[in-house]
Amino acid sequence: MNELRIGDLCARVPVVQGGMGVGVSLSGLAGAVAAAGGVGVISTAQIGFRDPDFGRHPIECNLRAVGEEIKKARAAAKGGIIGVNIMVVTRRYEDYVKAAVAAGVDLIISGAGLPMTLPELAGDAKIAPIVSSRKALHVIAKHWKKKYDRKPDLVVVEGPLAGGHLGFSREDIDAYTVTNEKNYDDEVKAIIDLADELETPVVVAGGVYERGDMEHYLAMGARGVQIATRFVTTRECDASDAYKQAYIDAKQEDIVIVKSPVGMPGRAIHNAFLDKVAAGERFMRGCRQCITTCKPDTAPYCITEALINAVEGNLGEGLIFCGRNAYRADHIETVADIMEEFSQ
């Protein structure tokens, strides 16, 4: 059986659970995945949204919640690996990293920008940049080596079939997924070749739904995969039942590319909320200090509020992020079911 080794850490199942915010992958899901032999990952995106003081002091609530969720996940993990996903474009990014390190997290995964300063913040935690191109990995690895004499402990390659915010232009998304003018496997192979030179393992994310997808990337030289969408429709997922049911009810044509108010394309399930936004309705009620690229004065809606609404089950006013394969979900399963499939 394949194992995923990240420095001195070892996951007996080569599966990293993708970080999903807001509130979709917290300690419940991450702890269960880690206990089952994978890498459980908590999304720090607006992680403190349930705190009564969140509306007034969102960042402070988030920083407290980072440590609390890591502690709860660790208690459930049975000695397994716990990581966090922290977006580079998060306001006060450095403070989130420091909070995770102080809580003793094993692994910090960081994308939505180039995590150039991560090595100086991460302490003993393992560090993994998310990249979508060989060029991005080259820039990060060269800088980390020169300034910190450190290399990535893991590389996460996130492709155009992923969910939520995507690191591609709309034109490239279409070229990879609609017209098929480009084959993303070519880029994956180029990234793996560079990572091999760095002696750093690679996991591939985006569109990984069943064991055959993992075997495809292992044959290309990856050491594992990152899976997010498949874990949403599990009992252990931290999202509401209504959120999970939206995945089960979705048809293939319901999976759409949207323009996020933070300036990036994203993949989501089409719903009434998106129709209202397309019709020109504006849902901007205050700023929750989430992403540096958001412009509250002109944004059509607060992405924090829309994602919180969705995860709590208020789908009529919620943005339901998902991966390309969300429509394939047809029942609620357990984390153990999924991990068993990927460990055979």
CSV table of C-alpha atoms in Angstrom, one decimal:
chain,number,residue,atom,x,y,z
A,1,MET,CA,0.0,0.0,0.0
A,2,ASN,CA,1.2,3.5,-0.8
A,3,GLU,CA,2.1,5.8,2.0
A,4,LEU,CA,2.5,9.6,1.9
A,5,ARG,CA,5.6,10.7,3.7
A,6,ILE,CA,6.0,14.4,4.5
A,7,GLY,CA,9.4,14.7,6.2
A,8,ASP,CA,9.1,12.7,9.4
A,9,LEU,CA,5.3,12.5,9.1
A,10,CYS,CA,3.7,9.5,7.5
A,11,ALA,CA,0.1,9.1,6.4
A,12,ARG,CA,-0.7,5.5,5.8
A,13,VAL,CA,-3.3,6.5,3.2
A,14,PRO,CA,-2.0,8.9,0.6
A,15,VAL,CA,-4.9,11.3,0.9
A,16,VAL,CA,-4.8,14.9,2.0
A,17,GLN,CA,-8.3,16.3,2.8
A,18,GLY,CA,-8.7,19.6,1.1
A,19,GLY,CA,-9.4,22.7,3.2
A,20,MET,CA,-12.9,24.0,2.6
A,21,GLY,CA,-14.1,27.3,4.0
A,22,VAL,CA,-16.1,28.9,5.4
A,23,GLY,CA,-16.8,26.2,8.0
A,24,VAL,CA,-17.0,23.1,5.8
A,25,SER,CA,-13.8,21.5,7.0
A,26,LEU,CA,-13.2,22.2,10.7
A,27,SER,CA,-12.2,19.9,13.5
A,28,GLY,CA,-15.0,17.3,12.8
A,29,LEU,CA,-14.0,16.4,9.3
A,30,ALA,CA,-10.2,17.0,9.8
A,31,GLY,CA,-10.1,14.8,12.9
A,32,ALA,CA,-11.9,12.0,11.2
A,33,VAL,CA,-9.7,12.0,8.2
A,34,ALA,CA,-6.6,12.0,10.3
A,35,ALA,CA,-7.9,9.2,12.5
A,36,ALA,CA,-8.5,7.2,9.3
A,37,GLY,CA,-4.9,7.5,8.2
A,38,GLY,CA,-5.0,10.5,6.0
A,39,VAL,CA,-4.0,14.2,6.5
A,40,GLY,CA,-6.9,16.1,8.0
A,41,VAL,CA,-7.0,19.8,7.1
A,42,ILE,CA,-8.8,22.7,8.8
A,43,SER,CA,-9.7,25.7,6.7
A,44,THR,CA,-8.9,28.9,8.6
A,45,ALA,CA,-11.1,31.0,6.3
A,46,GLN,CA,-13.3,33.0,8.7
A,47,ILE,CA,-13.0,30.0,11.1
A,48,GLY,CA,-14.4,32.0,14.1
A,49,PHE,CA,-17.8,32.8,12.4
A,50,ARG,CA,-19.8,31.1,15.1
A,51,ASP,CA,-18.3,33.3,17.9
A,52,PRO,CA,-21.0,35.8,19.1
A,53,ASP,CA,-18.4,38.6,18.8
A,54,PHE,CA,-17.6,37.8,15.1
A,55,GLY,CA,-19.6,40.7,13.6
A,56,ARG,CA,-17.5,43.2,15.6
A,57,HIS,CA,-14.1,41.6,15.8
A,58,PRO,CA,-13.9,38.9,13.1
A,59,ILE,CA,-10.1,38.6,13.0
A,60,GLU,CA,-9.7,38.2,16.7
A,61,CYS,CA,-12.5,35.6,16.8
A,62,ASN,CA,-10.8,33.8,13.9
A,63,LEU,CA,-7.4,33.7,15.6
A,64,ARG,CA,-8.9,32.3,18.8
A,65,ALA,CA,-10.8,29.6,16.8
A,66,VAL,CA,-7.6,28.5,15.0
A,67,GLY,CA,-6.2,27.1,18.2
A,68,GLU,CA,-9.5,25.8,19.4
A,69,GLU,CA,-10.2,23.8,16.2
A,70,ILE,CA,-6.7,22.4,16.0
A,71,LYS,CA,-7.0,21.2,19.7
A,72,LYS,CA,-10.4,19.5,19.0
A,73,ALA,CA,-9.1,17.9,15.8
A,74,ARG,CA,-6.0,16.6,17.6
A,75,ALA,CA,-8.2,15.0,20.2
A,76,ALA,CA,-10.1,13.1,17.5
A,77,ALA,CA,-7.1,12.3,15.3
A,78,LYS,CA,-5.8,9.3,17.2
A,79,GLY,CA,-2.2,10.4,16.5
A,80,GLY,CA,-2.9,11.3,12.9
A,81,ILE,CA,-1.7,14.3,11.0
A,82,ILE,CA,-3.5,17.6,11.4
A,83,GLY,CA,-2.9,20.5,8.9
A,84,VAL,CA,-4.4,23.9,8.2
A,85,ASN,CA,-5.1,25.7,5.0
A,86,ILE,CA,-4.3,29.4,5.2
A,87,MET,CA,-4.8,31.6,2.1
A,88,VAL,CA,-2.0,34.1,1.4
A,89,VAL,CA,-4.5,36.8,0.6
A,90,THR,CA,-6.1,36.5,4.1
A,91,ARG,CA,-5.9,39.8,6.0
A,92,ARG,CA,-3.2,39.5,8.7
A,93,TYR,CA,-2.0,36.2,7.1
A,94,GLU,CA,1.1,36.1,9.3
A,95,ASP,CA,-1.0,36.1,12.5
A,96,TYR,CA,-3.0,33.1,11.3
A,97,VAL,CA,0.2,31.2,10.6
A,98,LYS,CA,1.6,32.1,14.0
A,99,ALA,CA,-1.7,31.0,15.7
A,100,ALA,CA,-1.6,27.6,14.0
A,101,VAL,CA,2.1,27.1,14.9
A,102,ALA,CA,1.4,28.0,18.5
A,103,ALA,CA,-1.4,25.4,18.6
A,104,GLY,CA,1.1,22.7,17.4
A,105,VAL,CA,-0.2,22.1,13.9
A,106,ASP,CA,1.7,19.5,11.9
A,107,LEU,CA,1.3,21.0,8.4
A,108,ILE,CA,0.5,24.4,6.9
A,109,ILE,CA,-0.8,24.4,3.4
A,110,SER,CA,-0.9,27.8,1.8
A,111,GLY,CA,-2.1,29.1,-1.6
A,112,ALA,CA,-4.3,31.8,-3.1
A,113,GLY,CA,-1.1,33.7,-3.7
A,114,LEU,CA,2.6,32.8,-3.3
A,115,PRO,CA,3.5,32.1,0.3
A,116,MET,CA,6.9,33.7,0.1
A,117,THR,CA,7.3,34.4,3.8
A,118,LEU,CA,5.9,31.1,5.1
A,119,PRO,CA,9.3,29.6,6.2
A,120,GLU,CA,10.1,32.4,8.6
A,121,LEU,CA,6.7,32.0,10.3
A,122,ALA,CA,6.2,28.3,10.3
A,123,GLY,CA,8.6,27.1,13.0
A,124,ASP,CA,8.7,23.3,13.2
A,125,ALA,CA,5.5,22.8,11.2
A,126,LYS,CA,5.8,21.3,7.8
A,127,ILE,CA,5.0,23.7,4.9
A,128,ALA,CA,3.3,23.1,1.6
A,129,PRO,CA,2.6,25.7,-1.1
A,130,ILE,CA,-0.3,25.2,-3.4
A,131,VAL,CA,0.7,25.8,-7.0
A,132,SER,CA,-1.0,25.5,-10.4
A,133,SER,CA,2.1,25.8,-12.6
A,134,ARG,CA,5.8,24.8,-12.7
A,135,LYS,CA,6.7,28.5,-12.9
A,136,ALA,CA,5.0,29.2,-9.5
A,137,LEU,CA,6.8,26.3,-7.8
A,138,HIS,CA,10.1,27.5,-9.3
A,139,VAL,CA,9.7,31.0,-8.0
A,140,ILE,CA,8.7,29.8,-4.5
A,141,ALA,CA,11.4,27.2,-4.2
A,142,LYS,CA,14.2,29.5,-5.4
A,143,HIS,CA,13.1,32.2,-3.0
A,144,TRP,CA,12.8,29.8,0.0
A,145,LYS,CA,16.2,28.3,-0.7
A,146,LYS,CA,18.0,31.7,-1.1
A,147,LYS,CA,16.4,33.5,1.8
A,148,TYR,CA,15.6,30.7,4.3
A,149,ASP,CA,17.7,27.7,3.1
A,150,ARG,CA,14.4,25.7,3.2
A,151,LYS,CA,12.5,23.8,0.7
A,152,PRO,CA,8.8,22.7,0.6
A,153,ASP,CA,8.0,19.6,2.6
A,154,LEU,CA,5.1,18.9,0.3
A,155,VAL,CA,3.7,20.5,-2.9
A,156,VAL,CA,0.0,20.6,-3.6
A,157,VAL,CA,-0.8,20.9,-7.3
A,158,GLU,CA,-4.3,22.3,-7.7
A,159,GLY,CA,-5.8,21.9,-11.1
A,160,PRO,CA,-8.7,23.6,-13.0
A,161,LEU,CA,-11.3,21.1,-11.8
A,162,ALA,CA,-11.0,22.1,-8.2
A,163,GLY,CA,-13.7,23.9,-6.1
A,164,GLY,CA,-14.0,27.3,-4.7
A,165,HIS,CA,-11.6,30.0,-5.8
A,166,LEU,CA,-9.4,28.9,-8.7
A,167,GLY,CA,-5.8,29.9,-9.6
A,168,PHE,CA,-6.6,30.2,-13.3
A,169,SER,CA,-8.0,32.8,-15.7
A,170,ARG,CA,-11.5,32.1,-17.0
A,171,GLU,CA,-9.9,31.6,-20.5
A,172,ASP,CA,-7.5,28.9,-19.1
A,173,ILE,CA,-10.4,27.2,-17.2
A,174,ASP,CA,-12.3,26.9,-20.5
A,175,ALA,CA,-9.2,25.7,-22.4
A,176,TYR,CA,-8.6,23.0,-19.9
A,177,THR,CA,-12.2,21.9,-19.1
A,178,VAL,CA,-14.4,22.9,-22.0
A,179,THR,CA,-12.6,23.1,-25.4
A,180,ASN,CA,-9.8,20.8,-24.2
A,181,GLU,CA,-7.3,22.9,-26.1
A,182,LYS,CA,-4.9,22.2,-23.2
A,183,ASN,CA,-4.1,19.1,-21.2
A,184,TYR,CA,-3.4,19.9,-17.6
A,185,ASP,CA,-1.6,16.6,-17.1
A,186,ASP,CA,1.3,18.2,-19.0
A,187,GLU,CA,1.6,20.9,-16.4
A,188,VAL,CA,1.2,18.3,-13.6
A,189,LYS,CA,4.1,16.3,-15.0
A,190,ALA,CA,6.3,19.4,-15.3
A,191,ILE,CA,5.6,20.3,-11.7
A,192,ILE,CA,6.3,16.7,-10.5
A,193,ASP,CA,9.7,16.7,-12.4
A,194,LEU,CA,10.7,19.9,-10.7
A,195,ALA,CA,9.6,18.6,-7.3
A,196,ASP,CA,11.6,15.5,-7.8
A,197,GLU,CA,14.7,17.7,-8.3
A,198,LEU,CA,13.8,19.2,-4.9
A,199,GLU,CA,13.2,15.7,-3.4
A,200,THR,CA,9.8,16.9,-2.4
A,201,PRO,CA,6.6,14.8,-2.6
A,202,VAL,CA,3.6,16.0,-4.7
A,203,VAL,CA,-0.1,15.6,-4.2
A,204,VAL,CA,-2.5,16.5,-6.9
A,205,ALA,CA,-5.8,18.2,-6.3
A,206,GLY,CA,-8.8,19.1,-8.4
A,207,GLY,CA,-11.2,16.6,-9.8
A,208,VAL,CA,-10.0,13.7,-7.7
A,209,TYR,CA,-13.1,11.8,-6.7
A,210,GLU,CA,-12.5,8.0,-6.9
A,211,ARG,CA,-9.6,5.6,-6.5
A,212,GLY,CA,-8.9,5.5,-10.2
A,213,ASP,CA,-8.2,9.3,-10.2
A,214,MET,CA,-5.5,8.7,-7.5
A,215,GLU,CA,-4.0,5.8,-9.5
A,216,HIS,CA,-3.7,8.0,-12.5
A,217,TYR,CA,-1.6,10.6,-10.7
A,218,LEU,CA,0.4,8.0,-8.8
A,219,ALA,CA,1.4,6.6,-12.2
A,220,MET,CA,2.6,10.0,-13.2
A,221,GLY,CA,4.9,10.2,-10.1
A,222,ALA,CA,2.7,11.9,-7.5
A,223,ARG,CA,2.9,10.6,-4.0
A,224,GLY,CA,-0.8,11.1,-3.2
A,225,VAL,CA,-3.9,13.2,-3.9
A,226,GLN,CA,-5.9,16.0,-2.2
A,227,ILE,CA,-9.6,15.4,-2.0
A,228,ALA,CA,-12.2,18.0,-1.0
A,229,THR,CA,-15.6,17.7,-2.7
A,230,ARG,CA,-16.0,13.9,-2.0
A,231,PHE,CA,-15.7,14.6,1.7
A,232,VAL,CA,-18.5,17.2,1.8
A,233,THR,CA,-21.2,14.5,1.7
A,234,THR,CA,-19.9,12.6,4.7
A,235,ARG,CA,-21.5,12.4,8.1
A,236,GLU,CA,-18.4,14.0,9.6
A,237,CYS,CA,-18.3,17.0,7.4
A,238,ASP,CA,-18.8,20.2,9.4
A,239,ALA,CA,-21.4,21.7,7.0
A,240,SER,CA,-25.1,21.6,7.6
A,241,ASP,CA,-27.3,18.8,6.2
A,242,ALA,CA,-28.9,21.3,3.8
A,243,TYR,CA,-25.5,22.1,2.4
A,244,LYS,CA,-24.7,18.4,1.9
A,245,GLN,CA,-28.1,17.9,0.3
A,246,ALA,CA,-27.3,20.6,-2.3
A,247,TYR,CA,-24.5,18.5,-3.5
A,248,ILE,CA,-26.6,15.4,-3.7
A,249,ASP,CA,-29.4,17.3,-5.6
A,250,ALA,CA,-27.0,19.0,-8.0
A,251,LYS,CA,-26.9,18.0,-11.7
A,252,GLN,CA,-23.8,18.3,-13.9
A,253,GLU,CA,-25.2,21.4,-15.6
A,254,ASP,CA,-25.7,23.1,-12.2
A,255,ILE,CA,-21.9,23.3,-11.6
A,256,VAL,CA,-20.9,26.7,-12.9
A,257,ILE,CA,-18.0,29.2,-12.9
A,258,VAL,CA,-18.7,32.4,-11.0
A,259,LYS,CA,-16.9,35.7,-10.7
A,260,SER,CA,-16.1,36.1,-7.0
A,261,PRO,CA,-16.3,39.5,-5.4
A,262,VAL,CA,-12.6,39.0,-4.3
A,263,GLY,CA,-11.5,39.1,-7.9
A,264,MET,CA,-11.0,35.4,-8.8
A,265,PRO,CA,-13.1,32.9,-10.7
A,266,GLY,CA,-14.7,30.2,-8.6
A,267,ARG,CA,-16.7,27.0,-9.1
A,268,ALA,CA,-20.1,26.7,-7.3
A,269,ILE,CA,-23.5,25.1,-7.5
A,270,HIS,CA,-26.0,27.3,-9.4
A,271,ASN,CA,-28.8,28.5,-7.1
A,272,ALA,CA,-31.3,31.3,-6.6
A,273,PHE,CA,-28.7,33.4,-4.9
A,274,LEU,CA,-26.5,33.5,-8.0
A,275,ASP,CA,-29.6,34.4,-10.1
A,276,LYS,CA,-30.3,37.4,-7.8
A,277,VAL,CA,-26.6,38.5,-8.1
A,278,ALA,CA,-26.8,38.2,-11.9
A,279,ALA,CA,-30.0,40.3,-11.9
A,280,GLY,CA,-28.1,43.1,-10.2
A,281,GLU,CA,-29.2,42.7,-6.6
A,282,ARG,CA,-26.5,43.7,-4.1
A,283,PHE,CA,-25.9,41.9,-0.8
A,284,MET,CA,-23.2,43.9,0.8
A,285,ARG,CA,-23.8,44.5,4.5
A,286,GLY,CA,-20.6,45.4,6.2
A,287,CYS,CA,-17.1,44.0,5.9
A,288,ARG,CA,-15.8,40.9,7.8
A,289,GLN,CA,-12.1,41.6,7.0
A,290,CYS,CA,-11.5,38.4,5.1
A,291,ILE,CA,-9.5,38.9,1.8
A,292,THR,CA,-7.1,41.7,0.9
A,293,THR,CA,-8.3,41.7,-2.7
A,294,CYS,CA,-12.0,42.4,-1.9
A,295,LYS,CA,-13.3,45.9,-2.5
A,296,PRO,CA,-16.4,46.3,-0.2
A,297,ASP,CA,-17.5,49.6,-1.8
A,298,THR,CA,-18.1,47.9,-5.2
A,299,ALA,CA,-18.5,44.2,-4.3
A,300,PRO,CA,-22.0,42.8,-5.2
A,301,TYR,CA,-22.0,40.8,-2.0
A,302,CYS,CA,-19.9,39.9,1.0
A,303,ILE,CA,-18.4,36.5,0.2
A,304,THR,CA,-18.0,35.8,3.9
A,305,GLU,CA,-21.7,36.3,4.6
A,306,ALA,CA,-22.6,34.3,1.5
A,307,LEU,CA,-20.4,31.4,2.4
A,308,ILE,CA,-21.6,31.4,6.1
A,309,ASN,CA,-25.2,31.4,4.9
A,310,ALA,CA,-24.6,28.4,2.7
A,311,VAL,CA,-22.7,26.3,5.3
A,312,GLU,CA,-25.4,27.0,7.9
A,313,GLY,CA,-28.2,26.0,5.5
A,314,ASN,CA,-29.6,29.3,4.3
A,315,LEU,CA,-29.0,28.4,0.7
A,316,GLY,CA,-31.3,31.1,-0.8
A,317,GLU,CA,-28.8,33.7,0.3
A,318,GLY,CA,-25.7,31.5,0.1
A,319,LEU,CA,-22.8,30.7,-2.2
A,320,ILE,CA,-22.2,27.0,-2.4
A,321,PHE,CA,-18.6,26.4,-3.5
A,322,CYS,CA,-17.9,22.9,-5.0
A,323,GLY,CA,-15.6,21.0,-7.2
A,324,ARG,CA,-16.4,19.9,-10.8
A,325,ASN,CA,-17.5,16.5,-9.6
A,326,ALA,CA,-20.0,17.6,-7.0
A,327,TYR,CA,-22.9,16.3,-9.1
A,328,ARG,CA,-21.6,12.8,-8.7
A,329,ALA,CA,-22.6,12.7,-5.0
A,330,ASP,CA,-25.8,10.7,-4.5
A,331,HIS,CA,-25.7,9.7,-0.8
A,332,ILE,CA,-24.2,10.5,2.6
A,333,GLU,CA,-21.2,8.3,3.4
A,334,THR,CA,-18.6,8.2,6.1
A,335,VAL,CA,-15.0,9.3,6.1
A,336,ALA,CA,-14.1,5.6,6.8
A,337,ASP,CA,-15.9,4.5,3.6
A,338,ILE,CA,-13.8,6.9,1.5
A,339,MET,CA,-10.5,6.2,3.2
A,340,GLU,CA,-11.1,2.5,2.8
A,341,GLU,CA,-11.6,2.9,-0.9
A,342,PHE,CA,-8.4,4.9,-1.3
A,343,SER,CA,-6.3,2.5,0.9
A,344,GLN,CA,-7.0,-0.8,-0.8
